[in-house]
Amino acid sequence: MQDGTRVLSRSRLRELVREMIDPDLQIQPNGVDLTLRAVERIIDSGAIGFENRDRKISRSVRLEFDEDGWIELEQGIYKVIFNEVVQIPHDCMAIGLPRSSLLRCGVTIETAVWDAGYMGRSEALLLVMNPAGFRMKKNARILQLVFLRLEERIEEDDGYKGTYQLENL
């Protein structure tokens, strides 16, 4: 890391993530555990080009948890939506990493960078690679979000202004 770039620690994290189920459990020494709100199956193709007008986001359908709050997932790809609302200050960015328990079960999560100025209830790609599938419980802690302080604060006008600003709110 360059001089000036730092991983935020526990003392600042509470103000950056709202609607946590249990902050005392979710706030880790170097990040915040995000929890599972919903799972969706991707049902068609997408497209991306250099300009946003060429983008077509794949449609998805929401899957239901059983009466005990569990969902059985076959091998494949899914979209997950988190419970928490993340607000990235203009002096930070964030990176999401799967919890190690997922990896040990043949499951991972892919995310994009959380840009300075982003606010929303984020989504990510869940990849179930285990041929036997995977079970998940609603509100399970599945991703650790790590916040990095930028070397220089960006101007408010230069913060994230993309399509996903305020998503799922």
PDB file of C-alpha atoms in Angstrom:
ATOM      1  CA  MET A   1       0.000   0.000   0.000  1.00  0.00           C
ATOM      2  CA  GLN A   2       1.077   3.545  -0.658  1.00  0.00           C
ATOM      3  CA  ASP A   3       1.863   5.923   2.149  1.00  0.00           C
ATOM      4  CA  GLY A   4      -1.364   7.387   3.486  1.00  0.00           C
ATOM      5  CA  THR A   5      -3.557   4.422   2.524  1.00  0.00           C
ATOM      6  CA  ARG A   6      -4.779   2.560   5.587  1.00  0.00           C
ATOM      7  CA  VAL A   7      -7.267  -0.166   6.484  1.00  0.00           C
ATOM      8  CA  LEU A   8      -9.902   1.279   8.794  1.00  0.00           C
ATOM      9  CA  SER A   9     -10.221  -0.368  12.166  1.00  0.00           C
ATOM     10  CA  ARG A  10     -13.160  -1.148  14.393  1.00  0.00           C
ATOM     11  CA  SER A  11     -13.608   2.337  15.877  1.00  0.00           C
ATOM     12  CA  ARG A  12     -14.739   3.923  12.591  1.00  0.00           C
ATOM     13  CA  LEU A  13     -16.656   1.039  11.033  1.00  0.00           C
ATOM     14  CA  ARG A  14     -19.941   1.382  12.939  1.00  0.00           C
ATOM     15  CA  GLU A  15     -20.737   4.712  11.254  1.00  0.00           C
ATOM     16  CA  LEU A  16     -20.160   3.358   7.724  1.00  0.00           C
ATOM     17  CA  VAL A  17     -22.543   0.381   7.766  1.00  0.00           C
ATOM     18  CA  ARG A  18     -26.182   0.727   8.819  1.00  0.00           C
ATOM     19  CA  GLU A  19     -28.904  -1.824   9.543  1.00  0.00           C
ATOM     20  CA  MET A  20     -26.532  -4.412  10.976  1.00  0.00           C
ATOM     21  CA  ILE A  21     -28.246  -7.314  12.713  1.00  0.00           C
ATOM     22  CA  ASP A  22     -25.663  -7.493  15.529  1.00  0.00           C
ATOM     23  CA  PRO A  23     -22.876  -4.884  15.293  1.00  0.00           C
ATOM     24  CA  ASP A  24     -20.943  -6.460  18.177  1.00  0.00           C
ATOM     25  CA  LEU A  25     -20.704  -9.706  16.199  1.00  0.00           C
ATOM     26  CA  GLN A  26     -20.409  -8.232  12.702  1.00  0.00           C
ATOM     27  CA  ILE A  27     -17.729  -5.614  13.319  1.00  0.00           C
ATOM     28  CA  GLN A  28     -14.394  -7.382  13.044  1.00  0.00           C
ATOM     29  CA  PRO A  29     -10.935  -5.934  13.797  1.00  0.00           C
ATOM     30  CA  ASN A  30     -10.401  -4.998  10.122  1.00  0.00           C
ATOM     31  CA  GLY A  31     -13.815  -5.009   8.498  1.00  0.00           C
ATOM     32  CA  VAL A  32     -17.551  -5.595   8.776  1.00  0.00           C
ATOM     33  CA  ASP A  33     -19.351  -8.869   8.060  1.00  0.00           C
ATOM     34  CA  LEU A  34     -22.263  -8.362   5.671  1.00  0.00           C
ATOM     35  CA  THR A  35     -25.235 -10.693   5.988  1.00  0.00           C
ATOM     36  CA  LEU A  36     -27.565 -12.460   3.579  1.00  0.00           C
ATOM     37  CA  ARG A  37     -30.896 -10.771   2.850  1.00  0.00           C
ATOM     38  CA  ALA A  38     -31.877 -12.487  -0.408  1.00  0.00           C
ATOM     39  CA  VAL A  39     -30.707 -14.926  -3.079  1.00  0.00           C
ATOM     40  CA  GLU A  40     -31.667 -14.658  -6.738  1.00  0.00           C
ATOM     41  CA  ARG A  41     -31.094 -17.004  -9.682  1.00  0.00           C
ATOM     42  CA  ILE A  42     -29.758 -15.321 -12.819  1.00  0.00           C
ATOM     43  CA  ILE A  43     -32.067 -16.293 -15.692  1.00  0.00           C
ATOM     44  CA  ASP A  44     -30.794 -14.675 -18.885  1.00  0.00           C
ATOM     45  CA  SER A  45     -27.769 -13.231 -20.619  1.00  0.00           C
ATOM     46  CA  GLY A  46     -26.293  -9.799 -20.110  1.00  0.00           C
ATOM     47  CA  ALA A  47     -24.073  -7.482 -22.132  1.00  0.00           C
ATOM     48  CA  ILE A  48     -21.468  -4.805 -21.545  1.00  0.00           C
ATOM     49  CA  GLY A  49     -19.656  -2.387 -23.831  1.00  0.00           C
ATOM     50  CA  PHE A  50     -17.434   0.620 -23.312  1.00  0.00           C
ATOM     51  CA  GLU A  51     -20.392   2.956 -22.811  1.00  0.00           C
ATOM     52  CA  ASN A  52     -23.187   2.352 -20.314  1.00  0.00           C
ATOM     53  CA  ARG A  53     -25.798   2.507 -23.083  1.00  0.00           C
ATOM     54  CA  ASP A  54     -24.481  -0.868 -24.274  1.00  0.00           C
ATOM     55  CA  ARG A  55     -24.992  -2.461 -20.862  1.00  0.00           C
ATOM     56  CA  LYS A  56     -27.753  -5.009 -20.307  1.00  0.00           C
ATOM     57  CA  ILE A  57     -27.980  -6.436 -16.805  1.00  0.00           C
ATOM     58  CA  SER A  58     -29.067 -10.069 -16.596  1.00  0.00           C
ATOM     59  CA  ARG A  59     -32.517 -10.558 -15.118  1.00  0.00           C
ATOM     60  CA  SER A  60     -32.916 -12.651 -11.988  1.00  0.00           C
ATOM     61  CA  VAL A  61     -35.683 -14.206  -9.915  1.00  0.00           C
ATOM     62  CA  ARG A  62     -35.810 -14.256  -6.148  1.00  0.00           C
ATOM     63  CA  LEU A  63     -35.554 -17.654  -4.454  1.00  0.00           C
ATOM     64  CA  GLU A  64     -37.439 -18.422  -1.252  1.00  0.00           C
ATOM     65  CA  PHE A  65     -36.028 -19.513   2.093  1.00  0.00           C
ATOM     66  CA  ASP A  66     -37.819 -22.440   3.757  1.00  0.00           C
ATOM     67  CA  GLU A  67     -39.862 -22.040   6.951  1.00  0.00           C
ATOM     68  CA  ASP A  68     -36.688 -22.435   9.042  1.00  0.00           C
ATOM     69  CA  GLY A  69     -34.861 -19.743   7.067  1.00  0.00           C
ATOM     70  CA  TRP A  70     -32.660 -22.054   4.961  1.00  0.00           C
ATOM     71  CA  ILE A  71     -32.152 -22.193   1.219  1.00  0.00           C
ATOM     72  CA  GLU A  72     -30.677 -25.123  -0.737  1.00  0.00           C
ATOM     73  CA  LEU A  73     -28.522 -24.048  -3.664  1.00  0.00           C
ATOM     74  CA  GLU A  74     -27.378 -26.312  -6.469  1.00  0.00           C
ATOM     75  CA  GLN A  75     -24.001 -25.847  -8.097  1.00  0.00           C
ATOM     76  CA  GLY A  76     -24.190 -22.642 -10.129  1.00  0.00           C
ATOM     77  CA  ILE A  77     -24.178 -18.866  -9.947  1.00  0.00           C
ATOM     78  CA  TYR A  78     -26.518 -16.649  -7.964  1.00  0.00           C
ATOM     79  CA  LYS A  79     -26.938 -13.024  -7.042  1.00  0.00           C
ATOM     80  CA  VAL A  80     -26.986 -12.229  -3.323  1.00  0.00           C
ATOM     81  CA  ILE A  81     -28.300  -9.056  -1.718  1.00  0.00           C
ATOM     82  CA  PHE A  82     -27.009  -7.954   1.663  1.00  0.00           C
ATOM     83  CA  ASN A  83     -29.062  -6.704   4.633  1.00  0.00           C
ATOM     84  CA  GLU A  84     -26.764  -3.835   5.465  1.00  0.00           C
ATOM     85  CA  VAL A  85     -26.720  -0.364   3.921  1.00  0.00           C
ATOM     86  CA  VAL A  86     -23.170   0.735   3.157  1.00  0.00           C
ATOM     87  CA  GLN A  87     -22.148   4.389   2.904  1.00  0.00           C
ATOM     88  CA  ILE A  88     -18.605   4.933   1.653  1.00  0.00           C
ATOM     89  CA  PRO A  89     -17.140   8.307   2.680  1.00  0.00           C
ATOM     90  CA  HIS A  90     -15.240  10.402   0.157  1.00  0.00           C
ATOM     91  CA  ASP A  91     -11.945   9.549   1.837  1.00  0.00           C
ATOM     92  CA  CYS A  92     -12.433   5.766   1.577  1.00  0.00           C
ATOM     93  CA  MET A  93     -13.123   2.827  -0.717  1.00  0.00           C
ATOM     94  CA  ALA A  94     -14.000  -0.743   0.217  1.00  0.00           C
ATOM     95  CA  ILE A  95     -13.242  -4.262  -0.981  1.00  0.00           C
ATOM     96  CA  GLY A  96     -15.392  -7.300  -0.199  1.00  0.00           C
ATOM     97  CA  LEU A  97     -13.954 -10.738   0.488  1.00  0.00           C
ATOM     98  CA  PRO A  98     -15.808 -14.005   1.142  1.00  0.00           C
ATOM     99  CA  ARG A  99     -15.754 -15.378   4.651  1.00  0.00           C
ATOM    100  CA  SER A 100     -13.322 -18.277   4.852  1.00  0.00           C
ATOM    101  CA  SER A 101     -16.072 -20.742   5.842  1.00  0.00           C
ATOM    102  CA  LEU A 102     -17.601 -20.299   2.384  1.00  0.00           C
ATOM    103  CA  LEU A 103     -14.291 -21.077   0.705  1.00  0.00           C
ATOM    104  CA  ARG A 104     -13.886 -24.227   2.783  1.00  0.00           C
ATOM    105  CA  CYS A 105     -17.252 -25.416   1.426  1.00  0.00           C
ATOM    106  CA  GLY A 106     -16.458 -24.776  -2.240  1.00  0.00           C
ATOM    107  CA  VAL A 107     -18.346 -21.481  -2.413  1.00  0.00           C
ATOM    108  CA  THR A 108     -17.103 -17.961  -3.056  1.00  0.00           C
ATOM    109  CA  ILE A 109     -18.395 -14.438  -3.605  1.00  0.00           C
ATOM    110  CA  GLU A 110     -17.241 -12.016  -6.284  1.00  0.00           C
ATOM    111  CA  THR A 111     -17.692  -8.281  -5.889  1.00  0.00           C
ATOM    112  CA  ALA A 112     -16.702  -5.067  -7.561  1.00  0.00           C
ATOM    113  CA  VAL A 113     -14.928  -2.255  -5.721  1.00  0.00           C
ATOM    114  CA  TRP A 114     -17.105  -0.102  -3.467  1.00  0.00           C
ATOM    115  CA  ASP A 115     -16.206   3.402  -4.680  1.00  0.00           C
ATOM    116  CA  ALA A 116     -15.883   6.553  -2.586  1.00  0.00           C
ATOM    117  CA  GLY A 117     -19.315   8.179  -2.343  1.00  0.00           C
ATOM    118  CA  TYR A 118     -21.343   4.982  -2.945  1.00  0.00           C
ATOM    119  CA  MET A 119     -24.399   4.351  -0.803  1.00  0.00           C
ATOM    120  CA  GLY A 120     -26.759   1.405  -1.052  1.00  0.00           C
ATOM    121  CA  ARG A 121     -27.711  -2.135  -0.129  1.00  0.00           C
ATOM    122  CA  SER A 122     -25.184  -3.928  -2.290  1.00  0.00           C
ATOM    123  CA  GLU A 123     -25.370  -7.059  -4.408  1.00  0.00           C
ATOM    124  CA  ALA A 124     -22.682  -9.606  -5.222  1.00  0.00           C
ATOM    125  CA  LEU A 125     -22.189 -12.771  -7.258  1.00  0.00           C
ATOM    126  CA  LEU A 126     -22.303 -16.054  -5.313  1.00  0.00           C
ATOM    127  CA  LEU A 127     -20.564 -18.996  -6.998  1.00  0.00           C
ATOM    128  CA  VAL A 128     -21.473 -22.441  -5.667  1.00  0.00           C
ATOM    129  CA  MET A 129     -18.730 -24.633  -7.139  1.00  0.00           C
ATOM    130  CA  ASN A 130     -19.314 -27.592  -4.841  1.00  0.00           C
ATOM    131  CA  PRO A 131     -21.002 -30.324  -6.967  1.00  0.00           C
ATOM    132  CA  ALA A 132     -23.032 -31.330  -3.907  1.00  0.00           C
ATOM    133  CA  GLY A 133     -24.469 -27.815  -3.551  1.00  0.00           C
ATOM    134  CA  PHE A 134     -24.623 -25.581  -0.495  1.00  0.00           C
ATOM    135  CA  ARG A 135     -27.131 -24.545   2.185  1.00  0.00           C
ATOM    136  CA  MET A 136     -27.374 -20.971   3.442  1.00  0.00           C
ATOM    137  CA  LYS A 137     -29.440 -19.496   6.236  1.00  0.00           C
ATOM    138  CA  LYS A 138     -31.074 -16.089   5.990  1.00  0.00           C
ATOM    139  CA  ASN A 139     -28.931 -13.456   7.749  1.00  0.00           C
ATOM    140  CA  ALA A 140     -25.790 -15.627   7.566  1.00  0.00           C
ATOM    141  CA  ARG A 141     -22.548 -13.629   7.658  1.00  0.00           C
ATOM    142  CA  ILE A 142     -21.104 -14.251   4.200  1.00  0.00           C
ATOM    143  CA  LEU A 143     -18.762 -11.406   3.235  1.00  0.00           C
ATOM    144  CA  GLN A 144     -16.235  -9.228   5.024  1.00  0.00           C
ATOM    145  CA  LEU A 145     -16.137  -5.645   3.780  1.00  0.00           C
ATOM    146  CA  VAL A 146     -12.734  -4.014   4.291  1.00  0.00           C
ATOM    147  CA  PHE A 147     -12.523  -0.219   4.174  1.00  0.00           C
ATOM    148  CA  LEU A 148      -9.386   1.523   2.936  1.00  0.00           C
ATOM    149  CA  ARG A 149      -8.659   5.182   3.586  1.00  0.00           C
ATOM    150  CA  LEU A 150      -7.577   6.924   0.392  1.00  0.00           C
ATOM    151  CA  GLU A 151      -4.324   8.794   0.185  1.00  0.00           C
ATOM    152  CA  GLU A 152      -6.344  11.931  -0.640  1.00  0.00           C
ATOM    153  CA  ARG A 153     -10.015  12.714  -0.110  1.00  0.00           C
ATOM    154  CA  ILE A 154     -11.927  13.064  -3.368  1.00  0.00           C
ATOM    155  CA  GLU A 155     -14.304  15.961  -3.980  1.00  0.00           C
ATOM    156  CA  GLU A 156     -18.019  15.327  -3.422  1.00  0.00           C
ATOM    157  CA  ASP A 157     -18.680  15.859  -7.150  1.00  0.00           C
ATOM    158  CA  ASP A 158     -16.106  13.183  -8.016  1.00  0.00           C
ATOM    159  CA  GLY A 159     -17.678  10.475  -5.843  1.00  0.00           C
ATOM    160  CA  TYR A 160     -19.635   7.514  -7.177  1.00  0.00           C
ATOM    161  CA  LYS A 161     -22.620   8.612  -9.277  1.00  0.00           C
ATOM    162  CA  GLY A 162     -23.316   5.407 -11.182  1.00  0.00           C
ATOM    163  CA  THR A 163     -26.447   3.399 -11.847  1.00  0.00           C
ATOM    164  CA  TYR A 164     -26.203   1.511  -8.564  1.00  0.00           C
ATOM    165  CA  GLN A 165     -26.168   4.553  -6.275  1.00  0.00           C
ATOM    166  CA  LEU A 166     -28.943   4.016  -3.673  1.00  0.00           C
ATOM    167  CA  GLU A 167     -29.600   0.474  -4.985  1.00  0.00           C
ATOM    168  CA  ASN A 168     -32.057  -1.727  -3.086  1.00  0.00           C
ATOM    169  CA  LEU A 169     -33.084   1.047  -0.681  1.00  0.00           C
TER     170      LEU A 169
END
